[in-house]
GROMACS .gro file of C-alpha atoms in nm:
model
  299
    1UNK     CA    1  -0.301  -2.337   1.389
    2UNK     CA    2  -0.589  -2.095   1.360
    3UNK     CA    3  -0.641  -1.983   0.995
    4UNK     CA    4  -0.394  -2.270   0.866
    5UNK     CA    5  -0.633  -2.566   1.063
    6UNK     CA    6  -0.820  -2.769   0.768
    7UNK     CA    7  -1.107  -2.707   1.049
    8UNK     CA    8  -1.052  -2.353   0.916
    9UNK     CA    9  -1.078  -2.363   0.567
   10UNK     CA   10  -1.264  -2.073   0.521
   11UNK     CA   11  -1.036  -1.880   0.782
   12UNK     CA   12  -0.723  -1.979   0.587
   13UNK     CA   13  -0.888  -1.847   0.288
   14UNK     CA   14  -1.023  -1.531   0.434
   15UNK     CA   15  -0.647  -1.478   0.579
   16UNK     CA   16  -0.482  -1.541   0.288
   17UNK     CA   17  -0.685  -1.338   0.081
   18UNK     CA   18  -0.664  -1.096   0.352
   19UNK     CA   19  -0.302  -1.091   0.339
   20UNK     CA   20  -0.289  -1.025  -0.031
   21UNK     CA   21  -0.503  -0.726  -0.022
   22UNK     CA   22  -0.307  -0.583   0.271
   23UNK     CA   23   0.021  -0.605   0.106
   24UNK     CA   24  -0.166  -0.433  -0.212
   25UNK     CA   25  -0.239  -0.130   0.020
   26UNK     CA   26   0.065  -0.106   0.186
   27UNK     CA   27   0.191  -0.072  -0.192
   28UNK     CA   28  -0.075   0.171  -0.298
   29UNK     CA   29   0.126   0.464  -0.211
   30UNK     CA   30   0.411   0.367  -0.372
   31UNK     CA   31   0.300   0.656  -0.660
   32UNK     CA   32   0.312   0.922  -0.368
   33UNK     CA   33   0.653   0.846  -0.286
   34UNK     CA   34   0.782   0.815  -0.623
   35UNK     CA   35   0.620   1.177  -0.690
   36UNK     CA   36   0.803   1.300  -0.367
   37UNK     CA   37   1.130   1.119  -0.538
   38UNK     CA   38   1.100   1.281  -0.833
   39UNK     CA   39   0.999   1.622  -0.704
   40UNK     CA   40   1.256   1.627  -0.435
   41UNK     CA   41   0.998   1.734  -0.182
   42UNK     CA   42   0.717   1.581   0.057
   43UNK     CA   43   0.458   1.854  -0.095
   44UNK     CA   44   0.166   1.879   0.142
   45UNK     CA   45   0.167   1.459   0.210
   46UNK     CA   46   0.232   1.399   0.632
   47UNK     CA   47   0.421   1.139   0.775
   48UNK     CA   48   0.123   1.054   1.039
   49UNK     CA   49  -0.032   0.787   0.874
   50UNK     CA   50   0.264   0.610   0.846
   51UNK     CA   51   0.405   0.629   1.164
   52UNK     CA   52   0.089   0.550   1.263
   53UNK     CA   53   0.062   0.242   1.079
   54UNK     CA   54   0.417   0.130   1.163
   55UNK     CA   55   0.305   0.106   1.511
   56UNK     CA   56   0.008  -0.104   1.467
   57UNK     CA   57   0.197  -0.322   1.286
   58UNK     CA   58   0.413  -0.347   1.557
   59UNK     CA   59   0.155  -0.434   1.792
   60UNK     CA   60  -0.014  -0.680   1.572
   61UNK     CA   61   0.299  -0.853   1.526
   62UNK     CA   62   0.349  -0.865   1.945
   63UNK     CA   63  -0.017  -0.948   1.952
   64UNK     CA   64   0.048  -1.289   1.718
   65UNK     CA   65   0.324  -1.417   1.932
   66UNK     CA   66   0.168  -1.370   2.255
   67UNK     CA   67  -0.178  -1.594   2.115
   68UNK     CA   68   0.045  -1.774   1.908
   69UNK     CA   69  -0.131  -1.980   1.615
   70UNK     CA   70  -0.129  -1.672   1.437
   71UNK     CA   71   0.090  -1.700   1.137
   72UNK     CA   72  -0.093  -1.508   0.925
   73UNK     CA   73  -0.127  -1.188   1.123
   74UNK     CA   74   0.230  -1.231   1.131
   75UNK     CA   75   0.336  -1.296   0.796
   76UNK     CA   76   0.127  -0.955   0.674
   77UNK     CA   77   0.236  -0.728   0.950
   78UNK     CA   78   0.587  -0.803   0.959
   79UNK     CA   79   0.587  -0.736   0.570
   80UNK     CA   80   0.429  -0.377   0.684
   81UNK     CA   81   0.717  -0.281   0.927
   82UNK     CA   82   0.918  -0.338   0.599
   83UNK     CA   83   0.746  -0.114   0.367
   84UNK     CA   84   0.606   0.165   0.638
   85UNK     CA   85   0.988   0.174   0.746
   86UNK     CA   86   1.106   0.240   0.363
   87UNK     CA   87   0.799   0.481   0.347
   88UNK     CA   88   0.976   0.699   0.669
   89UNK     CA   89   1.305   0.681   0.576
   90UNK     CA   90   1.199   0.862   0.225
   91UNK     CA   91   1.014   1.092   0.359
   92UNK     CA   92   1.266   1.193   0.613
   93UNK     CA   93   1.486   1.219   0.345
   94UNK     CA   94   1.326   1.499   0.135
   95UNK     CA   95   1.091   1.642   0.402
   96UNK     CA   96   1.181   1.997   0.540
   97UNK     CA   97   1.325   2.060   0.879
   98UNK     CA   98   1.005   2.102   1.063
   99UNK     CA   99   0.867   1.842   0.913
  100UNK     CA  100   1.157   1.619   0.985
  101UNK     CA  101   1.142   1.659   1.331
  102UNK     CA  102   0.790   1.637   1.386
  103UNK     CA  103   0.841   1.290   1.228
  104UNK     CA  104   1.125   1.171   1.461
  105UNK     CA  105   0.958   1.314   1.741
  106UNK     CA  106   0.629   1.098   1.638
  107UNK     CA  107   0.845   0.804   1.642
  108UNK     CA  108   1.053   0.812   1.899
  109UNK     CA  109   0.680   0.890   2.128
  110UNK     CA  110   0.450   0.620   1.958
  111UNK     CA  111   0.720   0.355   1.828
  112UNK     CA  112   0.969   0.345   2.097
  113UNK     CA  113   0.782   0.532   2.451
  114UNK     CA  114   0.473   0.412   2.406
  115UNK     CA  115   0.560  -0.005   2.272
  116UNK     CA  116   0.781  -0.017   2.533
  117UNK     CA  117   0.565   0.097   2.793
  118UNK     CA  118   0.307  -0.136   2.657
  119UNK     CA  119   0.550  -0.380   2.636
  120UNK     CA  120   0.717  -0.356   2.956
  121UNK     CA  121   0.340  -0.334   3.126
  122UNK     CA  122   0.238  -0.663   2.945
  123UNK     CA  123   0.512  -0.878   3.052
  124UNK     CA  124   0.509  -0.759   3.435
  125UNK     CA  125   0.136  -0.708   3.503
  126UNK     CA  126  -0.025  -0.989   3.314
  127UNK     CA  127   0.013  -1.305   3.269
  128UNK     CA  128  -0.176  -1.606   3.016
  129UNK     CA  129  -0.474  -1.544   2.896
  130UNK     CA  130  -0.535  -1.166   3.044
  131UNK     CA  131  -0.251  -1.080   2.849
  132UNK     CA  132  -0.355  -1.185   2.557
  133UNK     CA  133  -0.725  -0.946   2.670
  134UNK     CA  134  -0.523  -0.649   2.766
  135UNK     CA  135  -0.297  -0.674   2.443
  136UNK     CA  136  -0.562  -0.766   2.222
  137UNK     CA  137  -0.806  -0.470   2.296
  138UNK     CA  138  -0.474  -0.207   2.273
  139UNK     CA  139  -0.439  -0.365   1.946
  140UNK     CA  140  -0.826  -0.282   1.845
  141UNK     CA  141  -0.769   0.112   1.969
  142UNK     CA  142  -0.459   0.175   1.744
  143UNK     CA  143  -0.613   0.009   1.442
  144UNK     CA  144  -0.877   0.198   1.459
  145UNK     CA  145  -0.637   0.498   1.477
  146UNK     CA  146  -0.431   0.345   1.153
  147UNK     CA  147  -0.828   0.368   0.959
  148UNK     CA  148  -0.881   0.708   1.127
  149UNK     CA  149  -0.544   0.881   1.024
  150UNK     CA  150  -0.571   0.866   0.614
  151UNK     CA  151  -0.925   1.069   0.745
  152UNK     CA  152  -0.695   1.415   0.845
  153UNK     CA  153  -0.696   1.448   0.498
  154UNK     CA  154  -1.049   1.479   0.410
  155UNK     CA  155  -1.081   1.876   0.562
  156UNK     CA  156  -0.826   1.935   0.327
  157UNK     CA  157  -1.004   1.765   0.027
  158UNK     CA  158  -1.336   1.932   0.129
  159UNK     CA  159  -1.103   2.278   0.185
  160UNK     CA  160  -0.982   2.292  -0.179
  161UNK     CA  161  -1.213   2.059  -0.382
  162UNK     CA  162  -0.935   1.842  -0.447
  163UNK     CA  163  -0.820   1.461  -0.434
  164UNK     CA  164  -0.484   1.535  -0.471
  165UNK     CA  165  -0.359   1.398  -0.143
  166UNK     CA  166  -0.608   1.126  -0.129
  167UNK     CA  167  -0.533   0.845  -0.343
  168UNK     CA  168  -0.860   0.629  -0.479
  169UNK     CA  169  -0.663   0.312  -0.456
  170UNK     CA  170  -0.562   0.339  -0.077
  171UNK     CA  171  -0.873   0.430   0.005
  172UNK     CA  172  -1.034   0.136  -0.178
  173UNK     CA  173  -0.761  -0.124  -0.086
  174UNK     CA  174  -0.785  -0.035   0.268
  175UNK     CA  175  -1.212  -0.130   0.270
  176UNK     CA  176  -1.131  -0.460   0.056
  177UNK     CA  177  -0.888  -0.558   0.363
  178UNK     CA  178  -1.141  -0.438   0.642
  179UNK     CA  179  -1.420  -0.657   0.470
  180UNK     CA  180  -1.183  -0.939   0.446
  181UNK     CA  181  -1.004  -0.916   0.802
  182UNK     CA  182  -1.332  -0.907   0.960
  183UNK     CA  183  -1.463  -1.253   0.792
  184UNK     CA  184  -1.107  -1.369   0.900
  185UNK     CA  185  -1.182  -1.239   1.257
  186UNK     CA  186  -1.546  -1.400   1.303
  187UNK     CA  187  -1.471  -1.706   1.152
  188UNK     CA  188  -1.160  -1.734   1.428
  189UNK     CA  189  -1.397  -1.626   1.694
  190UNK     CA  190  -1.120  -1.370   1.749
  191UNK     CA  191  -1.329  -1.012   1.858
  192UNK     CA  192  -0.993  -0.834   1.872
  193UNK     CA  193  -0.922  -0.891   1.533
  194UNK     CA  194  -1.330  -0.854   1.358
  195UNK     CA  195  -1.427  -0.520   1.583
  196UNK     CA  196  -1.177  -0.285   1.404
  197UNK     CA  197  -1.232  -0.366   1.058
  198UNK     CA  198  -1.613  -0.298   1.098
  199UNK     CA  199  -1.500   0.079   1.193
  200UNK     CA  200  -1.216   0.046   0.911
  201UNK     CA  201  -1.502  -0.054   0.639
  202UNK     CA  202  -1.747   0.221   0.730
  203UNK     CA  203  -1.415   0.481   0.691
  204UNK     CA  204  -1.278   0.318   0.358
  205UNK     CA  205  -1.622   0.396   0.252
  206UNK     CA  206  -1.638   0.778   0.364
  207UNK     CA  207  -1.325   0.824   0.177
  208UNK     CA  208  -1.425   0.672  -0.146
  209UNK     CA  209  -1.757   0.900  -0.119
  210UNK     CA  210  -1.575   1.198  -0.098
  211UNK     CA  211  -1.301   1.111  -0.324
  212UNK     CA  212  -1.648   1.052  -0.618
  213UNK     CA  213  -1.787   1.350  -0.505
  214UNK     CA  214  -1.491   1.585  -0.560
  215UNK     CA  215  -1.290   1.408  -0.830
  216UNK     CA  216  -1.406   1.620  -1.113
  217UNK     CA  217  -1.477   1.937  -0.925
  218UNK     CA  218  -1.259   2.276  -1.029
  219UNK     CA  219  -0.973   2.276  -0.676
  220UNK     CA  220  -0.989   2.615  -0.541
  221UNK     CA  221  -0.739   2.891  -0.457
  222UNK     CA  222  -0.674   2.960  -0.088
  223UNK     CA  223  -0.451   3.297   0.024
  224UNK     CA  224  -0.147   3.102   0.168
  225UNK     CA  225  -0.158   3.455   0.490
  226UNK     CA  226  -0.552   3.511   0.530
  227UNK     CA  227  -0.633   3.164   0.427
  228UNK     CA  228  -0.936   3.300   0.266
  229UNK     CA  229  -1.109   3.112  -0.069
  230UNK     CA  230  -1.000   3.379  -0.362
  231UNK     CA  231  -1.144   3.172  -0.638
  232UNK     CA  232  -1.057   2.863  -0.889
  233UNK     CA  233  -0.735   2.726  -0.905
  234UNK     CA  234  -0.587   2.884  -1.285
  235UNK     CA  235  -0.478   2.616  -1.546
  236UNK     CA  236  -0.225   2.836  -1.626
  237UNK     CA  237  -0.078   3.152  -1.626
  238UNK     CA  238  -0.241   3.476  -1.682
  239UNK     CA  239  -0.064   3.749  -1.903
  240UNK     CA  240  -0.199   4.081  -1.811
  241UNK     CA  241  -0.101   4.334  -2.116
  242UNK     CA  242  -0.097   4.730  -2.048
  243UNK     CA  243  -0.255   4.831  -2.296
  244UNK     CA  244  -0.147   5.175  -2.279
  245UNK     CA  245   0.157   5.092  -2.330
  246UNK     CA  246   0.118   4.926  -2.639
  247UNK     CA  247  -0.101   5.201  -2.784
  248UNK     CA  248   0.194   5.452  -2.674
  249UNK     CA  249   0.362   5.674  -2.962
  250UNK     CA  250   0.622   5.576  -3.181
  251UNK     CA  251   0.973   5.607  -3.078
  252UNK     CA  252   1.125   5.883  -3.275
  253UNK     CA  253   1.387   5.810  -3.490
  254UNK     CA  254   1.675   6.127  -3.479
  255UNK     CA  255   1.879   5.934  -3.713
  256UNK     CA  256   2.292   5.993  -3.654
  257UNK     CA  257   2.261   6.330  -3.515
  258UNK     CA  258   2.592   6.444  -3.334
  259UNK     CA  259   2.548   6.611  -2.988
  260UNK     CA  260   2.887   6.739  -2.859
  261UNK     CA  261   2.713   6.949  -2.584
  262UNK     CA  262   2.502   6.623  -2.438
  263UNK     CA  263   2.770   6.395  -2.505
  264UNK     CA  264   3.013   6.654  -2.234
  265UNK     CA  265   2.700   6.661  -2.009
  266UNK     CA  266   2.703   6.282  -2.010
  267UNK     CA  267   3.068   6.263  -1.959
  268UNK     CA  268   3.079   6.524  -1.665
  269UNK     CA  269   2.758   6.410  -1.499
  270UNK     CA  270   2.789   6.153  -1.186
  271UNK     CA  271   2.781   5.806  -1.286
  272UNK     CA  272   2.470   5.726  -1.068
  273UNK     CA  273   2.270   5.981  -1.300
  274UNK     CA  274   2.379   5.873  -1.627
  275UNK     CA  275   2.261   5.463  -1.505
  276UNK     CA  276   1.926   5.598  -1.419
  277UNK     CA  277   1.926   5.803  -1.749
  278UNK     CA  278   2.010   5.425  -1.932
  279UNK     CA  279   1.784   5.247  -1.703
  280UNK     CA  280   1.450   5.489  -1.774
  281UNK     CA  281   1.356   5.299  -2.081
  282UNK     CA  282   1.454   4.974  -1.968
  283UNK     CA  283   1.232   4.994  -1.687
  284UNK     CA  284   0.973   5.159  -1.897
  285UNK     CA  285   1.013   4.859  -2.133
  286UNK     CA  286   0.988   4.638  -1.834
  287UNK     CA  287   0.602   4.728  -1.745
  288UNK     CA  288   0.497   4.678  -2.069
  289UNK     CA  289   0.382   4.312  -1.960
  290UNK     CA  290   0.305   4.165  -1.667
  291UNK     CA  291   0.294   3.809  -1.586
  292UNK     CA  292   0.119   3.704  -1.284
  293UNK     CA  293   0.257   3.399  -1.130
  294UNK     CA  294  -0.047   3.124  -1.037
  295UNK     CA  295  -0.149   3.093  -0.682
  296UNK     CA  296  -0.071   2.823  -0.486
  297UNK     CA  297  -0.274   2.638  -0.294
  298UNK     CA  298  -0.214   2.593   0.074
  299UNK     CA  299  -0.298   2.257   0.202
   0.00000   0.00000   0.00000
């Protein structure tokens, strides 16, 4: 088998090591979804990179069987569908509505329409080893699209000077496995497998650029309706203090004084007038300080 041949040595050790580092990344954002556990919510995180990878596994997997002698492209990718399936289901789970159905709608196009139709074209329209040519260069387009989706977050990192959404450790797990994959590929003499991983190296390292670059730089605020920069993102919150109202005179004291007259007035006057009369220095009180809430940032 290629990769498992003792002619192979170094392609069984290239794969293996291969497969270790790619079931590290499909772990590294395991933090990501425990933050969208704990926080109820999906945040500003999408669901296209894992859809996205889902289906490449998916055609790595069909890719393997049709070549055959792949057991190692197998063994990794089938452990992906696993983990990129868990990944969906929680973020289906505690995504909003939209962003629900933009997710099922994803799938049901790329995972089910468009396998099938590759599928269905593969088995009818080709045969031997032009199958395995066709397949094999459909494989090389989506994995280039599985290195190229992690990238729709860098206009957001660049937006707000934040790595927030961009996780260091996927970015560099996923150049480790390109540099790895593509020793695997050339020492196979398999193109299909080598061509990808050059682009997927050469993104890995974009990502882990930017991520340097902006790692300690302040994030900045972003109106959530112009979607104009307003400033730097506040560490916390800001207490604005009138101070005219602090400097304000004394409340007189009129001690016990009885006021049968007022006391009438208040009985005979409409009820609505005697809560505004009660509510005066409450609201009064009220503006004495003002908390501002902290902008949030839209990403």
């Amino acid at each position: 088998m290629a990769g498992l041949s003792l002619q192979h040595p170094w392609a069984f050790a290239f794969g293996l090591l291969g497969n270790v580092i790619s079931f590290a990344s499909y772990l590294a954002p395991i933090p990501t979804f425990y933050r969208i556990y704990k926080s109820k919510s999906t945040e500003g995180f999408q669901s296209v990179p894992y859809v996205v990878a889902l289906f490449s596994a998916m055609l790595w997997i069909y890719y393997a069987l049709v070549k055959s002698n792949e057991s190692l492209l197998i063994t990794i990718n089938a452990a992906g569908c696993v983990i990129e399936t868990i990944y969906i289901v929680m973020y289906l789970a505690y995504a909003p509505r939209k962003a629900k159905l933009f997710t099922v709608k994803i799938l049901l196009l790329l995972n089910v329409g468009v396998f099938g139709l590759i599928l269905l074209l593969t088995l009818l329209l080709a045969k031997g080893e032009k199958r395995v040519v066709s397949l094999g260069w459909v494989c090389v387009a989506f994995s280039v699209s599985v290195f190229i989706a992690p990238l729709s977050i860098i206009g957001r990192v660049i937006k707000t000077r934040s790595v927030e959404y961009m996780p260091f450790s996927l970015s560099l797990s996923l150049t480790l496995s390109a540099v790895v994959w593509f020793l695997y590929g050339l020492l196979i003499k398999d193109k299909y497998v080598a061509l990808p991983n050059i682009l997927g190296f050469s993104f890995g390292l974009v990502q882990m650029g930017l991520y340097m670059f902006y790692m300690n730089a302040t994030p900045v605020v972003v109106d959530r309706k112009e979607g104009k920069q307003e400033g730097k993102l506040p560490a916390e919150e800001h207490v604005v203090v009138n101070i005219a109202k602090l400097t304000a005179t004394p409340e007189k004291n009129y001690g016990n004084e009885v006021h049968p007259v007022m006391e009438m007035a208040a009985r005979a006057a409409p009820r609505s007038c005697v809560a505004e009369a009660v509510a005066a220095p409450e609201k009064e009180a009220a503006l004495t300080v003002d908390v501002a809430r902290p902008v949030q940032v839209v990403v």
